[in-house]
Every structure is written in C-alpha cells, then in structure tokens.
PDB file of C-alpha atoms in Angstrom:
ATOM      1  CA  SER H  52       9.775   1.617 -15.733  1.00 44.00           C
ATOM      2  CA  SER H  53       6.298   2.293 -14.470  1.00 45.00           C
ATOM      3  CA  SER H  54       7.026   0.514 -11.218  1.00 59.00           C
ATOM      4  CA  GLY H  55       9.794   2.993 -10.744  1.00 62.00           C
ATOM      5  CA  LEU H  56       7.361   5.725 -10.673  1.00 63.00           C
ATOM      6  CA  PHE H  57       5.167   4.378  -8.197  1.00 73.00           C
ATOM      7  CA  ARG H  58       7.996   3.085  -5.725  1.00 73.00           C
ATOM      8  CA  GLY H  59       7.078   4.200  -2.464  1.00 75.00           C
ATOM      9  CA  PHE H  60       3.604   5.100  -3.423  1.00 82.00           C
ATOM     10  CA  ILE H  61       1.738   3.179  -0.235  1.00 82.00           C
ATOM     11  CA  ALA H  62       4.066   4.745   2.162  1.00 80.00           C
ATOM     12  CA  THR H  63       3.596   8.109   0.567  1.00 84.00           C
ATOM     13  CA  ALA H  64      -0.192   7.615   0.986  1.00 86.00           C
ATOM     14  CA  LEU H  65       0.151   6.484   4.530  1.00 84.00           C
ATOM     15  CA  ARG H  66       2.450   9.528   5.358  1.00 87.00           C
ATOM     16  CA  ASP H  67       0.336  12.258   3.376  1.00 89.00           C
ATOM     17  CA  ALA H  68      -3.503  11.091   4.287  1.00 90.00           C
ATOM     18  CA  PRO H  69      -2.582  11.278   8.195  1.00 92.00           C
ATOM     19  CA  HIS H  70      -0.452  14.513   7.913  1.00 94.00           C
ATOM     20  CA  ALA H  71      -3.188  16.497   6.511  1.00 94.00           C
ATOM     21  CA  GLY H  72      -5.942  15.028   9.070  1.00 95.00           C
ATOM     22  CA  ILE H  73      -3.539  15.818  11.967  1.00 96.00           C
ATOM     23  CA  TYR H  74      -2.385  19.138  10.692  1.00 96.00           C
ATOM     24  CA  VAL H  75      -5.897  20.493  10.137  1.00 96.00           C
ATOM     25  CA  ALA H  76      -6.946  19.083  13.706  1.00 95.00           C
ATOM     26  CA  CYS H  77      -3.970  20.573  15.336  1.00 95.00           C
ATOM     27  CA  PHE H  78      -4.325  23.756  13.573  1.00 94.00           C
ATOM     28  CA  GLU H  79      -7.794  24.174  14.660  1.00 91.00           C
ATOM     29  CA  ARG H  80      -7.003  23.612  18.421  1.00 91.00           C
ATOM     30  CA  ALA H  81      -3.899  25.693  18.398  1.00 89.00           C
ATOM     31  CA  LYS H  82      -5.800  28.559  16.839  1.00 86.00           C
ATOM     32  CA  LEU H  83      -8.319  28.283  19.969  1.00 84.00           C
ATOM     33  CA  PHE H  84      -5.359  28.573  22.459  1.00 81.00           C
ATOM     34  CA  THR H  85      -3.210  31.427  20.539  1.00 76.00           C
ATOM     35  CA  HIS H  86      -6.291  33.284  19.901  1.00 71.00           C
ATOM     36  CA  SER H  87      -7.437  32.938  23.491  1.00 71.00           C
ATOM     37  CA  MET H  88      -3.862  34.536  24.573  1.00 67.00           C
ATOM     38  CA  THR H  89      -4.038  37.467  21.920  1.00 64.00           C
ATOM     39  CA  GLU H  90      -6.181  38.762  19.276  1.00 69.00           C
ATOM     40  CA  THR H  91      -6.253  37.087  15.748  1.00 70.00           C
ATOM     41  CA  THR H  92      -2.787  38.224  14.216  1.00 82.00           C
ATOM     42  CA  LEU H  93      -0.225  36.752  11.320  1.00 83.00           C
ATOM     43  CA  LEU H  94       1.655  35.800  14.293  1.00 84.00           C
ATOM     44  CA  ALA H  95      -0.979  33.800  16.206  1.00 83.00           C
ATOM     45  CA  ASN H  96      -1.705  31.955  13.084  1.00 86.00           C
ATOM     46  CA  GLY H  97       1.723  31.547  12.154  1.00 88.00           C
ATOM     47  CA  ALA H  98       2.501  30.107  15.711  1.00 87.00           C
ATOM     48  CA  ALA H  99      -0.697  27.776  15.495  1.00 90.00           C
ATOM     49  CA  GLY H 100       0.692  26.395  11.968  1.00 93.00           C
ATOM     50  CA  PHE H 101       4.096  25.820  13.085  1.00 95.00           C
ATOM     51  CA  LEU H 102       2.856  23.702  16.003  1.00 94.00           C
ATOM     52  CA  ALA H 103       0.259  21.983  13.872  1.00 96.00           C
ATOM     53  CA  GLY H 104       2.954  21.327  11.036  1.00 96.00           C
ATOM     54  CA  SER H 105       5.582  20.204  13.781  1.00 96.00           C
ATOM     55  CA  ILE H 106       3.172  17.776  15.335  1.00 96.00           C
ATOM     56  CA  ALA H 107       1.751  16.415  11.910  1.00 96.00           C
ATOM     57  CA  SER H 108       5.521  16.125  10.502  1.00 95.00           C
ATOM     58  CA  LEU H 109       6.742  14.047  13.818  1.00 95.00           C
ATOM     59  CA  SER H 110       3.695  11.944  13.722  1.00 94.00           C
ATOM     60  CA  THR H 111       4.243  10.719  10.017  1.00 92.00           C
ATOM     61  CA  GLN H 112       8.211  10.594  10.194  1.00 92.00           C
ATOM     62  CA  PRO H 113       8.229   7.056  10.124  1.00 89.00           C
ATOM     63  CA  PHE H 114       6.384   6.565   6.858  1.00 88.00           C
ATOM     64  CA  ASP H 115       8.431   9.299   5.358  1.00 89.00           C
ATOM     65  CA  LEU H 116      11.568   7.277   6.214  1.00 92.00           C
ATOM     66  CA  VAL H 117      10.261   4.072   4.728  1.00 90.00           C
ATOM     67  CA  LYS H 118       9.318   6.220   1.366  1.00 88.00           C
ATOM     68  CA  THR H 119      12.589   7.701   1.044  1.00 89.00           C
ATOM     69  CA  ARG H 120      14.389   4.496   1.576  1.00 90.00           C
ATOM     70  CA  MET H 121      12.174   2.607  -0.668  1.00 87.00           C
ATOM     71  CA  GLN H 122      12.830   5.243  -3.484  1.00 85.00           C
ATOM     72  CA  LEU H 123      16.629   5.627  -3.080  1.00 88.00           C
ATOM     73  CA  THR H 124      17.456   1.770  -2.384  1.00 87.00           C
ATOM     74  CA  PRO H 125      14.856  -0.322  -4.267  1.00 85.00           C
ATOM     75  CA  SER H 126      16.707  -3.377  -3.910  1.00 88.00           C
ATOM     76  CA  GLY H 127      17.403  -2.991  -0.308  1.00 90.00           C
ATOM     77  CA  TYR H 128      13.746  -1.971   0.412  1.00 89.00           C
ATOM     78  CA  PRO H 129      11.671  -4.043  -2.261  1.00 86.00           C
ATOM     79  CA  ASN H 130       8.168  -3.329  -0.431  1.00 87.00           C
ATOM     80  CA  ILE H 131       6.792  -1.543   2.768  1.00 88.00           C
ATOM     81  CA  PHE H 132       6.939  -4.489   4.999  1.00 90.00           C
ATOM     82  CA  ASP H 133      10.608  -5.230   4.567  1.00 91.00           C
ATOM     83  CA  ALA H 134      11.486  -1.573   4.635  1.00 91.00           C
ATOM     84  CA  PHE H 135       9.654  -1.279   8.103  1.00 91.00           C
ATOM     85  CA  ARG H 136      11.381  -4.622   9.098  1.00 94.00           C
ATOM     86  CA  LYS H 137      14.842  -3.504   8.185  1.00 94.00           C
ATOM     87  CA  ILE H 138      14.600  -0.390   9.546  1.00 92.00           C
ATOM     88  CA  VAL H 139      13.441  -1.456  12.942  1.00 93.00           C
ATOM     89  CA  THR H 140      16.213  -4.093  13.025  1.00 93.00           C
ATOM     90  CA  GLU H 141      18.879  -1.541  12.113  1.00 89.00           C
TER      91      GLU H 141
END
C-alpha cells in the first residue's frame, strides 16, 4: 500500500535534515582544528569527517530509532508521537 511506502517519513526527515546541518557545521569546525595541528592531508580530512559524522549520528539517533521501529512494527508504532512515547516508557 502507498501508506506503507511513507511509513516513518516524518521521523526520517527529522533525522536527515538536522544530520546534514550538524555534519557540515561540525566538519568545518573540525577541519579548522585538525588543519591547525597539521597540514591539510587525507588523514586530517578523514579525522574531521569521522568526528563530524559521529557527532551528527549521535545527535539524530533518537529519530533513527523511531523511524526504524515505525517501519519494522507498524501496528505497535502507528505514528511518531506514539513511537516516542512507547520508546521512552520502555
């Protein structure tokens, strides 16, 4: 059904939009830090990317959990509000 296709869409949007913004902001700040310690290298960019990705993923993980539960168990998590409530009470 078409409703199944979009199950968890709001939780996905609440995860992906902030994740991108947090990642870019953290990556730019981390690049300043890593590049001040060393010349611009693949390792410095990789470290900045790892740090930025870790912070962004940890920050948006609750929305990913809600999205996953809504998609895997639609009858138990019919909407984003019920999903948040049930997860918090569990």
